[in-house]
Each structure stands twice: as structure tokens, then as C-alpha cells.
Tab-separated table of C-alpha atoms (C1' of nucleotides) in Angstrom:
chain	number	residue	atom	x	y	z
A	30	MET	CA	50.017	74.021	158.568
A	31	SER	CA	49.518	77.813	159.892
A	32	ASP	CA	52.671	78.669	159.072
A	33	MET	CA	54.243	76.896	156.059
A	34	THR	CA	57.883	78.346	155.748
A	35	GLU	CA	58.636	77.218	159.382
A	36	ALA	CA	60.688	73.851	158.611
A	37	THR	CA	60.929	72.484	161.767
A	38	PRO	CA	57.042	70.467	161.898
A	39	THR	CA	56.948	69.048	165.228
A	40	PRO	CA	54.677	64.772	165.071
A	41	ARG	CA	53.275	63.408	167.022
A	42	ARG	CA	50.121	61.357	166.751
A	43	GLY	CA	48.603	59.855	163.992
A	44	ARG	CA	50.281	57.370	160.783
A	45	PRO	CA	53.807	57.987	161.092
A	46	ALA	CA	55.148	60.654	158.259
A	47	VAL	CA	56.825	59.495	155.352
A	48	THR	CA	58.485	62.535	154.618
A	49	SER	CA	59.011	66.208	155.369
A	50	GLN	CA	59.656	70.199	154.927
A	51	ALA	CA	63.486	68.942	154.560
A	52	ARG	CA	63.117	66.119	152.789
A	53	ILE	CA	60.896	67.345	150.229
A	54	LEU	CA	63.583	70.650	149.915
A	55	ALA	CA	66.510	67.841	150.041
A	56	ALA	CA	65.070	66.333	147.548
A	57	ALA	CA	63.655	70.031	144.554
A	58	ARG	CA	67.421	71.293	145.267
A	59	ARG	CA	68.183	67.892	143.139
A	60	ILE	CA	65.705	67.945	140.870
A	61	ILE	CA	66.766	71.549	140.243
A	62	ASP	CA	70.643	70.517	140.330
A	63	ARG	CA	70.193	67.414	137.594
A	64	GLU	CA	67.559	69.063	135.189
A	65	GLY	CA	67.235	72.510	136.895
A	66	TRP	CA	64.263	74.104	137.955
A	67	ARG	CA	61.894	74.449	135.247
A	68	ARG	CA	61.605	70.399	135.983
A	69	LEU	CA	60.789	70.659	139.565
A	70	THR	CA	57.161	70.126	138.870
A	71	LEU	CA	54.800	68.827	141.611
A	72	ARG	CA	54.562	65.163	140.174
A	73	ARG	CA	58.140	65.099	139.546
A	74	LEU	CA	59.236	66.129	142.607
A	75	ALA	CA	57.308	62.819	144.747
A	76	ALA	CA	58.579	60.277	142.390
A	77	GLU	CA	61.584	62.424	143.539
A	78	LEU	CA	60.438	61.381	146.745
A	79	GLY	CA	59.081	58.306	145.738
A	80	VAL	CA	56.084	59.523	147.720
A	81	GLY	CA	51.366	60.013	146.073
A	82	THR	CA	51.791	63.762	144.616
A	83	THR	CA	48.578	65.093	147.207
A	84	THR	CA	51.007	63.759	150.004
A	85	LEU	CA	53.219	67.085	148.982
A	86	TYR	CA	50.088	69.428	149.597
A	87	HIS	CA	50.133	68.496	153.303
A	88	HIS	CA	54.171	70.480	153.737
A	89	VAL	CA	53.268	73.022	150.753
A	90	ARG	CA	50.990	74.550	150.302
A	91	ASP	CA	51.290	74.643	146.264
A	92	ARG	CA	53.695	75.237	144.120
A	93	GLU	CA	54.549	79.131	144.887
A	94	ASP	CA	54.930	77.829	148.792
A	95	LEU	CA	57.772	75.509	147.261
A	96	LEU	CA	59.830	77.375	145.355
A	97	ILE	CA	60.004	80.874	147.908
A	98	GLN	CA	61.637	77.837	150.450
A	99	LEU	CA	64.181	77.122	148.310
A	100	LEU	CA	64.541	80.674	147.221
A	101	ASN	CA	64.514	81.024	151.301
A	102	GLU	CA	67.512	78.406	152.331
A	103	ASP	CA	69.395	80.331	149.932
A	104	ALA	CA	68.732	84.214	149.399
A	105	ALA	CA	68.003	84.083	153.508
A	106	GLN	CA	70.827	82.920	154.959
A	107	SER	CA	73.553	84.996	152.262
A	108	LEU	CA	71.047	88.555	153.360
A	109	ALA	CA	71.655	88.004	157.517
A	110	GLU	CA	75.627	88.148	156.524
A	111	VAL	CA	75.725	91.307	154.557
A	112	GLU	CA	76.729	93.820	156.196
A	113	LEU	CA	75.898	97.433	156.784
A	114	PRO	CA	77.092	100.962	156.789
A	115	GLU	CA	76.747	103.472	159.696
A	116	ASN	CA	76.145	106.337	156.420
A	117	PRO	CA	72.492	106.316	155.917
A	118	ARG	CA	73.126	106.958	151.572
A	119	GLU	CA	75.988	104.493	151.120
A	120	ARG	CA	73.255	101.742	154.097
A	121	ILE	CA	70.615	101.915	151.312
A	122	ILE	CA	72.579	101.062	148.033
A	123	THR	CA	74.438	98.681	149.579
A	124	ALA	CA	71.494	97.038	151.547
A	125	MET	CA	69.258	97.045	147.802
A	126	VAL	CA	71.999	95.218	146.248
A	127	ALA	CA	72.158	92.665	148.749
A	128	VAL	CA	68.929	92.520	147.216
A	129	HIS	CA	69.419	92.288	144.177
A	130	ASP	CA	72.382	90.305	144.497
A	131	ALA	CA	71.503	87.368	146.699
A	132	LEU	CA	67.557	86.343	144.268
A	133	ALA	CA	69.449	86.792	141.126
A	134	GLU	CA	72.213	84.074	142.421
A	135	THR	CA	68.562	81.560	142.370
A	136	PRO	CA	67.216	81.134	138.729
A	137	TRP	CA	64.339	80.400	139.448
A	138	ALA	CA	63.337	83.729	141.928
A	139	ALA	CA	62.198	86.030	139.129
A	140	GLU	CA	58.926	83.628	138.908
A	141	VAL	CA	57.652	83.289	142.659
A	142	LEU	CA	59.476	87.645	142.985
A	143	THR	CA	56.559	89.548	141.621
A	144	VAL	CA	54.215	88.201	145.050
A	145	ASP	CA	52.334	90.360	146.830
A	146	GLY	CA	54.846	89.946	150.136
A	147	PHE	CA	56.885	88.766	148.519
A	148	LEU	CA	60.578	90.045	150.615
A	149	PRO	CA	58.440	89.223	153.500
A	150	ARG	CA	57.474	86.084	152.988
A	151	LEU	CA	61.399	85.426	153.178
A	152	GLY	CA	62.065	86.555	156.597
A	153	GLU	CA	63.316	87.995	159.606
A	154	PRO	CA	66.695	88.929	156.635
A	155	ALA	CA	65.100	90.467	154.567
A	156	LEU	CA	63.296	92.589	157.135
A	157	ARG	CA	66.715	93.720	157.835
A	158	VAL	CA	67.270	94.500	154.905
A	159	VAL	CA	63.481	96.847	154.076
A	160	GLU	CA	64.927	98.450	158.146
A	161	ALA	CA	67.407	99.326	157.172
A	162	VAL	CA	66.822	101.497	154.153
A	163	LEU	CA	63.959	102.621	155.372
A	164	SER	CA	65.817	103.982	158.948
A	165	ALA	CA	68.217	105.172	155.863
A	166	ALA	CA	65.652	107.869	154.844
A	167	VAL	CA	64.577	108.736	158.341
A	168	GLU	CA	68.304	109.374	159.137
A	169	LEU	CA	68.153	111.283	156.650
A	170	GLY	CA	64.544	113.675	157.358
A	171	ARG	CA	62.063	111.629	155.170
A	172	THR	CA	58.932	110.956	156.652
A	173	GLN	CA	57.302	107.568	156.665
A	174	GLU	CA	55.514	108.282	153.602
A	175	GLN	CA	58.270	109.182	151.102
A	176	ALA	CA	60.697	106.803	153.605
A	177	VAL	CA	58.664	104.323	151.834
A	178	ASP	CA	58.547	105.820	148.806
A	179	LEU	CA	61.572	105.488	148.404
A	180	PHE	CA	62.146	101.428	149.092
A	181	ARG	CA	59.108	100.679	146.969
A	182	THR	CA	60.676	102.825	143.797
A	183	ALA	CA	63.827	100.525	144.390
A	184	TRP	CA	62.073	97.592	145.526
A	185	TYR	CA	60.222	97.891	142.125
A	186	LEU	CA	63.833	98.652	140.338
A	187	THR	CA	65.296	95.346	141.693
A	188	VAL	CA	62.464	93.239	141.327
A	189	GLY	CA	62.447	94.736	137.212
A	190	GLU	CA	66.923	94.196	136.721
A	191	LEU	CA	66.863	91.086	137.962
A	192	LEU	CA	62.917	90.153	135.690
A	193	VAL	CA	64.389	91.384	132.200
A	194	ARG	CA	67.586	89.432	133.097
A	195	ALA	CA	66.180	85.934	133.406
A	196	ARG	CA	64.351	86.819	130.327
A	197	SER	CA	67.679	87.198	128.551
A	198	GLY	CA	69.414	85.099	129.499
A	199	GLU	CA	67.770	82.326	129.070
A	200	LEU	CA	67.425	82.082	125.326
A	201	SER	CA	71.179	83.252	125.125
A	202	GLN	CA	72.037	84.506	121.032
A	203	ASP	CA	75.303	85.217	119.605
A	204	ALA	CA	76.058	88.254	119.814
A	205	GLU	CA	76.382	88.850	116.091
A	206	ARG	CA	73.187	87.800	115.057
A	207	ARG	CA	71.929	89.908	118.077
A	208	ALA	CA	73.605	92.864	116.765
A	209	ASP	CA	72.185	91.885	113.355
A	210	TRP	CA	68.728	91.994	114.734
A	211	ALA	CA	69.146	95.468	116.564
A	212	ARG	CA	70.762	97.213	113.046
A	213	GLY	CA	67.787	96.409	111.399
A	214	THR	CA	65.104	96.733	113.937
A	215	PHE	CA	66.369	99.985	114.389
A	216	ALA	CA	67.374	101.142	110.909
A	217	ASP	CA	64.243	103.818	111.081
A	218	PRO	CA	66.166	107.173	109.774
A	219	ARG	CA	63.241	109.269	111.922
A	220	MET	CA	64.737	107.820	115.144
A	221	PRO	CA	68.182	109.330	114.777
A	222	GLN	CA	70.048	107.738	118.681
A	223	LEU	CA	68.503	104.482	118.094
A	224	ALA	CA	70.329	104.387	114.449
A	225	ALA	CA	72.607	105.547	115.779
A	226	ILE	CA	73.717	103.036	118.538
A	227	GLY	CA	72.112	100.594	116.717
A	228	ALA	CA	74.255	96.962	116.156
A	229	ARG	CA	75.749	98.001	119.813
A	230	TRP	CA	72.407	98.066	121.568
A	231	PRO	CA	72.753	94.148	122.650
A	232	GLU	CA	75.870	95.592	123.765
A	233	LEU	CA	75.591	99.252	125.570
A	234	ALA	CA	71.924	96.918	126.430
A	235	ALA	CA	74.536	93.522	128.093
A	236	ARG	CA	76.007	95.511	130.419
A	237	ASP	CA	76.051	95.981	134.745
A	238	THR	CA	74.756	99.337	136.021
A	239	PHE	CA	71.453	98.244	138.591
A	240	ARG	CA	74.231	99.142	141.163
A	241	VAL	CA	74.684	102.917	139.026
A	242	GLY	CA	71.114	103.114	138.703
A	243	LEU	CA	70.208	102.681	142.513
A	244	ALA	CA	73.074	105.309	143.170
A	245	ALA	CA	71.337	107.349	140.909
A	246	LEU	CA	67.524	107.305	142.221
A	247	VAL	CA	68.838	107.150	145.503
A	248	ASP	CA	70.106	110.569	144.629
A	249	GLY	CA	67.160	111.753	143.002
A	250	MET	CA	64.879	110.811	145.917
A	251	LEU	CA	67.506	112.407	149.121
A	252	PRO	CA	68.507	115.623	147.720
A	253	GLY	CA	70.073	116.263	150.398
A	254	SER	CA	72.802	113.120	150.600
A	255	SER	CA	74.711	113.311	147.483
A	256	ARG	CA	77.138	111.163	147.108
A	257	GLU	CA	80.097	114.574	147.672
A	258	THR	CA	77.458	115.550	150.658
A	259	ALA	CA	78.243	112.435	151.783
A	260	ARG	CA	81.704	111.622	152.423
B	3	MET	CA	55.314	83.786	107.805
B	4	SER	CA	58.938	86.373	107.687
B	5	ASP	CA	56.793	89.239	109.770
B	6	MET	CA	54.560	87.684	112.043
B	7	THR	CA	53.366	90.136	113.558
B	8	GLU	CA	51.629	92.071	110.469
B	9	ALA	CA	48.921	92.138	110.390
B	10	THR	CA	47.639	91.514	106.780
B	11	PRO	CA	48.765	88.370	104.117
B	12	THR	CA	48.388	89.407	100.934
B	13	PRO	CA	46.717	84.267	100.341
B	14	ARG	CA	46.933	83.897	96.756
B	15	ARG	CA	47.326	80.220	95.656
B	16	GLY	CA	46.191	77.093	97.604
B	17	ARG	CA	43.848	75.713	99.625
B	18	PRO	CA	41.094	78.770	100.796
B	19	ALA	CA	41.569	80.314	104.554
B	20	VAL	CA	39.358	79.260	106.972
B	21	THR	CA	40.698	82.610	109.378
B	22	SER	CA	43.420	85.532	109.686
B	23	GLN	CA	44.689	87.091	111.825
B	24	ALA	CA	42.399	89.573	112.305
B	25	ARG	CA	39.735	87.368	112.932
B	26	ILE	CA	41.800	85.838	114.965
B	27	LEU	CA	42.764	88.687	116.909
B	28	ALA	CA	39.125	89.488	117.237
B	29	ALA	CA	37.976	86.632	118.465
B	30	ALA	CA	40.777	86.398	121.290
B	31	ARG	CA	39.507	89.617	122.378
B	32	ARG	CA	35.505	88.109	122.713
B	33	ILE	CA	37.229	84.940	124.817
B	34	ILE	CA	39.362	87.746	126.759
B	35	ASP	CA	35.921	90.491	127.448
B	36	ARG	CA	34.371	87.071	128.065
B	37	GLU	CA	36.536	84.901	130.378
B	38	GLY	CA	39.171	87.217	131.011
B	39	TRP	CA	42.734	86.682	129.066
B	40	ARG	CA	42.999	83.921	131.564
B	41	ARG	CA	41.150	82.118	129.896
B	42	LEU	CA	42.534	82.319	126.308
B	43	THR	CA	43.739	79.343	125.506
B	44	LEU	CA	45.462	78.035	122.120
B	45	ARG	CA	43.017	75.371	122.117
B	46	ARG	CA	39.872	77.231	123.466
B	47	LEU	CA	40.793	80.320	120.757
B	48	ALA	CA	40.607	76.917	118.225
B	49	ALA	CA	36.719	76.358	119.399
B	50	GLU	CA	35.624	79.581	118.978
B	51	LEU	CA	37.407	79.893	115.568
B	52	GLY	CA	35.641	76.535	115.329
B	53	VAL	CA	38.946	75.280	113.500
B	54	GLY	CA	41.531	73.014	114.008
B	55	THR	CA	44.028	74.502	117.410
B	56	THR	CA	46.882	73.663	115.180
B	57	THR	CA	45.675	76.350	112.550
B	58	LEU	CA	45.962	78.543	113.959
B	59	TYR	CA	50.157	78.182	113.978
B	60	HIS	CA	50.327	79.298	110.869
B	61	HIS	CA	49.437	82.603	111.988
B	62	VAL	CA	50.013	83.579	114.867
B	63	ARG	CA	53.646	82.124	116.329
B	64	ASP	CA	52.832	80.555	119.390
B	65	ARG	CA	51.017	81.869	123.180
B	66	GLU	CA	53.846	84.549	123.686
B	67	ASP	CA	53.513	85.897	120.268
B	68	LEU	CA	49.407	86.115	120.503
B	69	LEU	CA	49.174	87.880	123.356
B	70	ILE	CA	52.458	91.212	121.913
B	71	GLN	CA	49.844	91.045	119.351
B	72	LEU	CA	46.950	91.856	121.192
B	73	LEU	CA	48.944	94.506	123.254
B	74	ASN	CA	50.333	96.020	119.974
B	75	GLU	CA	46.673	96.636	118.779
B	76	ASP	CA	46.270	98.740	121.319
B	77	ALA	CA	49.705	99.772	123.462
B	78	ALA	CA	51.338	100.943	120.417
B	79	GLN	CA	47.289	103.515	119.560
B	80	SER	CA	48.210	105.240	122.771
B	81	LEU	CA	51.595	105.775	122.663
B	82	ALA	CA	51.030	107.160	118.806
B	83	GLU	CA	48.999	109.894	119.905
B	84	VAL	CA	51.356	111.105	123.056
B	85	GLU	CA	52.910	114.533	122.555
B	86	LEU	CA	55.919	114.703	123.240
B	87	PRO	CA	57.112	117.977	125.341
B	88	GLU	CA	60.044	119.697	124.070
B	89	ASN	CA	62.443	119.880	127.320
B	90	PRO	CA	64.254	117.340	127.268
B	91	ARG	CA	63.352	116.487	131.518
B	92	GLU	CA	60.035	116.634	130.869
B	93	ARG	CA	59.676	114.482	127.603
B	94	ILE	CA	62.324	111.367	130.052
B	95	ILE	CA	58.791	111.983	131.769
B	96	THR	CA	56.122	112.248	129.611
B	97	ALA	CA	57.814	109.518	127.687
B	98	MET	CA	58.076	106.714	130.598
B	99	VAL	CA	54.773	107.729	132.241
B	100	ALA	CA	53.410	106.813	128.327
B	101	VAL	CA	54.816	102.871	127.472
B	102	HIS	CA	54.206	102.641	131.686
B	103	ASP	CA	50.166	104.231	130.983
B	104	ALA	CA	49.878	102.458	127.486
B	105	LEU	CA	50.620	98.479	128.823
B	106	ALA	CA	49.484	99.306	133.433
B	107	GLU	CA	45.867	99.736	130.601
B	108	THR	CA	46.202	95.631	129.156
B	109	PRO	CA	46.117	93.026	132.120
B	110	TRP	CA	47.505	90.625	131.093
B	111	ALA	CA	51.195	93.195	129.626
B	112	ALA	CA	53.153	91.108	133.082
B	113	GLU	CA	52.869	88.031	130.635
B	114	VAL	CA	55.148	89.500	127.858
B	115	LEU	CA	56.584	92.499	129.449
B	116	THR	CA	59.750	90.691	130.148
B	117	VAL	CA	60.360	88.871	126.477
B	118	ASP	CA	63.286	89.388	124.917
B	119	GLY	CA	63.681	92.904	123.255
B	120	PHE	CA	59.769	93.899	124.168
B	121	LEU	CA	59.585	97.017	123.839
B	122	PRO	CA	60.752	96.579	119.983
B	123	ARG	CA	57.919	94.211	118.792
B	124	LEU	CA	55.852	96.398	119.993
B	125	GLY	CA	56.252	98.883	116.519
B	126	GLU	CA	56.648	102.494	115.565
B	127	PRO	CA	55.239	104.356	118.316
B	128	ALA	CA	57.287	102.387	120.624
B	129	LEU	CA	60.499	102.598	119.519
B	130	ARG	CA	60.080	106.421	119.502
B	131	VAL	CA	59.164	106.289	122.358
B	132	VAL	CA	62.756	104.603	123.037
B	133	GLU	CA	64.274	107.239	120.043
B	134	ALA	CA	62.798	110.256	122.778
B	135	VAL	CA	64.357	109.435	125.704
B	136	LEU	CA	67.307	109.033	123.909
B	137	SER	CA	68.001	111.598	122.724
B	138	ALA	CA	66.724	113.424	125.519
B	139	ALA	CA	69.577	112.414	127.132
B	140	VAL	CA	72.071	112.967	124.397
B	141	GLU	CA	70.523	117.372	123.712
B	142	LEU	CA	71.571	117.803	128.280
B	143	GLY	CA	75.402	115.851	127.780
B	144	ARG	CA	75.210	112.261	127.657
B	145	THR	CA	76.980	110.276	125.704
B	146	GLN	CA	75.317	107.217	124.006
B	147	GLU	CA	76.411	104.526	125.947
B	148	GLN	CA	74.974	106.911	129.529
B	149	ALA	CA	71.508	107.677	127.491
B	150	VAL	CA	70.886	104.124	126.961
B	151	ASP	CA	71.627	103.071	130.915
B	152	LEU	CA	69.274	105.831	131.961
B	153	PHE	CA	66.840	104.179	129.661
B	154	ARG	CA	67.408	100.668	131.064
B	155	THR	CA	67.186	102.119	134.233
B	156	ALA	CA	63.970	103.991	133.497
B	157	TRP	CA	62.649	100.511	132.103
B	158	TYR	CA	63.884	98.247	134.865
B	159	LEU	CA	61.814	100.911	137.044
B	160	THR	CA	58.364	100.293	134.402
B	161	VAL	CA	58.834	97.137	133.964
B	162	GLY	CA	58.901	96.559	138.392
B	163	GLU	CA	56.097	98.489	139.007
B	164	LEU	CA	53.946	97.046	136.635
B	165	LEU	CA	55.333	93.506	137.347
B	166	VAL	CA	54.836	94.472	141.411
B	167	ARG	CA	51.391	96.095	140.519
B	168	ALA	CA	49.566	93.228	138.593
B	169	ARG	CA	50.011	90.789	141.078
B	170	SER	CA	49.519	92.644	144.019
B	171	GLY	CA	45.972	93.793	141.880
B	172	GLU	CA	44.791	90.182	141.950
B	173	LEU	CA	43.636	89.077	144.123
B	174	SER	CA	42.519	91.776	146.162
B	175	GLN	CA	41.970	90.830	149.760
B	176	ASP	CA	40.034	93.195	151.231
B	177	ALA	CA	41.945	96.586	154.033
B	178	GLU	CA	41.255	95.280	156.632
B	179	ARG	CA	42.958	91.652	157.260
B	180	ARG	CA	45.946	93.268	154.443
B	181	ALA	CA	46.238	95.802	157.590
B	182	ASP	CA	46.429	92.678	160.109
B	183	TRP	CA	49.141	91.685	157.612
B	184	ALA	CA	50.871	93.440	158.442
B	185	ARG	CA	51.351	94.429	162.361
B	186	GLY	CA	51.883	91.015	162.200
B	187	THR	CA	54.637	90.590	160.194
B	188	PHE	CA	56.429	93.550	160.423
B	189	ALA	CA	56.170	94.024	164.677
B	190	ASP	CA	59.209	92.792	165.129
B	191	PRO	CA	61.333	95.668	167.970
B	192	ARG	CA	64.620	95.243	166.380
B	193	MET	CA	62.566	96.505	163.136
B	194	PRO	CA	61.668	100.446	164.870
B	195	GLN	CA	60.600	101.130	161.571
B	196	LEU	CA	58.743	98.837	160.490
B	197	ALA	CA	57.617	98.422	163.514
B	198	ALA	CA	56.359	101.939	164.002
B	199	ILE	CA	55.130	101.592	159.854
B	200	GLY	CA	52.571	98.923	161.019
B	201	ALA	CA	49.581	98.140	159.771
B	202	ARG	CA	49.666	100.516	157.510
B	203	TRP	CA	52.633	99.871	154.814
B	204	PRO	CA	49.437	98.170	153.056
B	205	GLU	CA	47.193	101.288	152.676
B	206	LEU	CA	50.993	103.142	151.640
B	207	ALA	CA	52.045	100.644	149.068
B	208	ALA	CA	49.187	101.223	147.569
B	209	ARG	CA	49.358	104.226	146.105
B	210	ASP	CA	51.230	106.007	142.465
B	211	THR	CA	54.229	106.630	142.680
B	212	PHE	CA	55.834	105.279	139.572
B	213	ARG	CA	55.962	109.380	137.898
B	214	VAL	CA	57.732	110.397	141.806
B	215	GLY	CA	60.152	107.941	141.440
B	216	LEU	CA	60.581	108.029	137.782
B	217	ALA	CA	61.575	111.917	137.712
B	218	ALA	CA	63.868	111.583	140.912
B	219	LEU	CA	65.950	109.116	139.431
B	220	VAL	CA	66.334	111.142	135.863
B	221	ASP	CA	67.112	114.566	137.928
B	222	GLY	CA	69.344	111.477	140.509
B	223	MET	CA	71.294	109.653	136.442
B	224	LEU	CA	71.180	114.044	135.295
B	225	PRO	CA	72.434	116.207	137.492
B	226	GLY	CA	72.534	119.253	134.457
B	227	SER	CA	68.237	119.222	133.974
B	228	SER	CA	66.762	119.437	137.829
B	229	ARG	CA	63.777	120.581	138.713
B	230	GLU	CA	64.807	124.193	138.985
B	231	THR	CA	67.035	124.563	135.807
B	232	ALA	CA	64.386	122.948	133.508
B	233	ARG	CA	61.956	125.757	134.582
C	14	DA	C1'	49.150	77.372	101.168
C	15	DC	C1'	46.432	75.939	103.745
C	16	DC	C1'	43.750	73.090	107.748
C	17	DT	C1'	43.311	68.592	110.659
C	18	DG	C1'	43.268	64.724	114.313
C	19	DA	C1'	45.792	62.829	116.584
C	20	DA	C1'	49.332	62.306	119.790
C	21	DC	C1'	52.918	63.635	123.337
C	22	DA	C1'	54.297	65.266	127.318
C	23	DC	C1'	52.600	66.592	129.930
C	24	DC	C1'	50.129	70.143	134.565
C	25	DG	C1'	47.940	72.161	139.179
C	26	DT	C1'	45.224	71.512	142.120
C	27	DT	C1'	40.773	68.799	145.024
C	28	DC	C1'	38.296	64.910	146.478
C	29	DA	C1'	36.660	61.672	149.031
C	30	DA	C1'	38.766	57.462	151.226
C	31	DG	C1'	41.665	54.541	153.517
C	32	DT	C1'	45.385	53.257	157.550
D	3	DA	C1'	48.062	62.960	161.484
D	4	DC	C1'	49.132	61.864	157.774
D	5	DC	C1'	48.600	59.442	153.331
D	6	DT	C1'	46.421	57.769	148.565
D	7	DG	C1'	45.110	57.193	142.996
D	8	DA	C1'	41.812	59.061	140.674
D	9	DA	C1'	40.395	62.398	138.994
D	10	DC	C1'	39.149	66.848	136.787
D	11	DA	C1'	39.989	69.708	134.426
D	12	DC	C1'	42.904	71.505	131.625
D	13	DC	C1'	48.392	72.591	128.208
D	14	DG	C1'	51.258	73.756	124.425
D	15	DT	C1'	52.863	72.426	120.360
D	16	DT	C1'	54.979	69.073	117.176
D	17	DC	C1'	53.627	64.993	113.579
D	18	DA	C1'	52.342	63.206	108.893
D	19	DA	C1'	48.600	63.303	106.195
D	20	DG	C1'	44.973	65.158	104.020
D	21	DT	C1'	43.173	68.918	100.910
DNA sequence: ACCTGAACACCGTTCAAGT
DNA sequence: ACCTGAACACCGTTCAAGT
């Protein structure tokens, strides 16, 4: 029980196991595929496996742990395949975009994204990406502190984008209703810019600008290595 | 029932009201002060007011709506008091730091931060801050699209910082335990930068670097108006 | 117009007791 | 060593029926 993230238990003594980490994760995935991740509860999962609910607590720490383990299978794998460029600036951007994209694929990522020490719990491939960012910053002459600051700020941006997007993606009202809403709420004449944008807001806000924003952040934090100098 | 955010209903006919928006918010605040915001449930709130749970649904749309209304009372007020500087770069930073700080004060802000169209629901003072960011970007020669991109990216950074911080603040393990954890998980020799930081990670990660990160983001997105040119 | 109890449809987690 | 039912301590929300 020391490392819940490891998926290879070696039972030896006592009552034979009726289930296992692997079977639990497989069953969880079936429920997610069939009914959506919101329906994945420990009770439902136990029913799917035909075991008592409380049995699950011998294999997963809690619901959060289960969700992170599920994420591991997808995200860690896709992160491990990322090729990181030599150029430090590009390396940082590639690394963080990879983290972003890996997590964006999994709809329940938003549920566990903000747990303390989340990225390390995703295992070695995730740490490799953090290392890439830190080493690139140090290569560009930053201190250890500054390297950590850069990573953390980029991580906050990533988390924020993912969470806001996860929520707005859920309730997908039609474009016209959203435009009407924006026209109405931004119609204050004391706010000329908002009023000028008006109904266009939902359309503009729907654009994916993560990479551009991240690149700007990196350039702002590493003034030495702007696009121009890097090439 | 058209606008749940308004706190001044004018009852006229029918059975006299046993409660009101104002009484509900006051009772909610008593519960939060006494037991913490996590204990604020509709059932508990109804009990505090001595009304049926279902009565509350005539005054608030749902739990989320209740939380946002509570936030309004604090955040909107503190946002309204913010003085925005003339200099566009400083205006953006001041505006977003104000949003950040206003939301950081309220521990349950993280719970509702990511709802679609959150900032407009905070009312006019919040819109004023958005307008400030947009107008500053336009003043610096950006297009409408670029202004919205800047605001959105800054908003993602703000949301991410608040959410990560809210979670890591909850479970406050002692410094030594955290340092030990970091030493252990970052001890991989293939990751020299992480290994070099090691036990220092929690200490470095605890530093408040929001303003610095935001300033870097702004400078990265508005290359014309760096610190130097602005002064 | 406003209020209500009952009901629906659930949760995660702990405990003591089995096998 | 592993599994279990029962229990604890709750949720948000809808409905039809009052007043």
C-alpha cells in the first residue's frame, strides 16, 4: 500500500484477491466509456466489478487516486513520446504544450489537476517535462529560483486554460444564444471596448490561443531568448 | 426570478415571504464564519434560517449561484475601490492583480471561478477591470482580437494560480515532511535540475510570484511597452 | 406568490467482523 | 491478506400539494 501509483502488486499470502489494480482500472474505463466520467463513482465501480464497495479501498486510496491512476495510463504514455527540441526556448514551449495537450485529452483531468504535487504523481514522463523546462531556463542563464518561477507560472497558465476550457466545454449553448448574452452584458456605454466587442466575445474567446500565450510568457520571462535571437 | 444576482426583490402579492435574499446571504455568512465554507450546504442553510430546504430554490438558483452571490458582496466591493493608473502596461497589471487579490481573499472562490462567464456575473466592478485591460491593449496599438487574447491569457494565469494555491493551502503539511517528499521524488539522476533543487522545491514553490509572472506575460504579449519604454 | 415535506437518486468513507 | 455489509453522515434537486 506504500505506492498506490504502481500497478503491479505481487500477492502472496492470505485470502486470494478477487480483484486487482489492473481489473479496477479496466472496469473504470468501461464505465467512463459507457456512461461518462461523471458517473464513475466507487459504488458504481464496485458494482461493475461485482465486489463490495469497500473492497476498492484496498486497491485505491480514494476517488482522487483512482482518477489520477487513470490519467497516468493516458497522459504518461503520450508525454513519454514527446520529442524535446535542442533550442531552449522551443524546448520549454514544446514541453508545456505537450503537458497541456496530454491533459486536455482527458476530460476528468480538470478534476484532479490542482491536487498538491500533481505533476510528480503522473510519474517519470511528467517529471521529464518539468526537467526540460528547468534545464532550458538554466541554459539561458537563469538561476534555479528563476527557473522554478518560470515553470510554475507556465504551469498556472496551463491549469487555468484547462480548467476554464473544461467548464465552458460542458455546457455548449448554441452560438446565437451566447452571442446574445454577450451583447446584453457588455452593452454598457461606460465600457467602450467591451461594448465594441459585444456579441463577438464568445467567438473570440473560443479561439485556442494557448500556445501563443505560453510563448509570450516565455519571452517575457526570458528576455534574452526571443524568437529572433533563437533562430 | 429573471435576475438572481440582484439582491432587492419587491414582493407584493401572495403568501408573505418568510425569508429573503438578504437574510439568506447573512445566514450563509454565519455558517461560513462558524463552520467554514465547506459546511455551507443548502440543507444546513435552510436549517439555520428555520425554513424548508426547498424554499431556498425560490431565492437562489442553486448552490453555485449562492456562492457567486456571496462572492459578489466581497469581491465586487474591493474591485470597485481599485484605482487604475494611466500608463497602459501598469493599468493591465494593476487590474489583474486586483482581480487576483479580490478572489484570493475568498476561500470558496476556487469553487466557482471556472463557471462559464464568471467575471461578468461578478457585476459592473469586474467588467470595469476587464475594460481596463482591453482599453490598455488597444491604446498600445493592439487589435480587438489581440486585446481579448491578452485578457484571456492573463485570466487563465490568474485562475490557475488561485486554484493551485487554494488546493495546496488546504492541506498544510509541515515544511519538513514536504521537503522530504520533494527530496524523494526529485532524486532521479537523469533529471539533474530537479535533483539539484530537491528538498528546496516546496520552499521555492511557496513564494508568491503572481505579479512577476503576470508582468512577464504582459511584456511578452505587448513587446512595444516593456518596463523601460513605459517609464 | 410563496412555502413545504416527501421523495428521488444518489455520494465517499470508516468500522468491526469475517474468511 | 483480503474481503464484506452495515452504518455514518451526509448531498442537490424535483414534485405535487398546500396556504
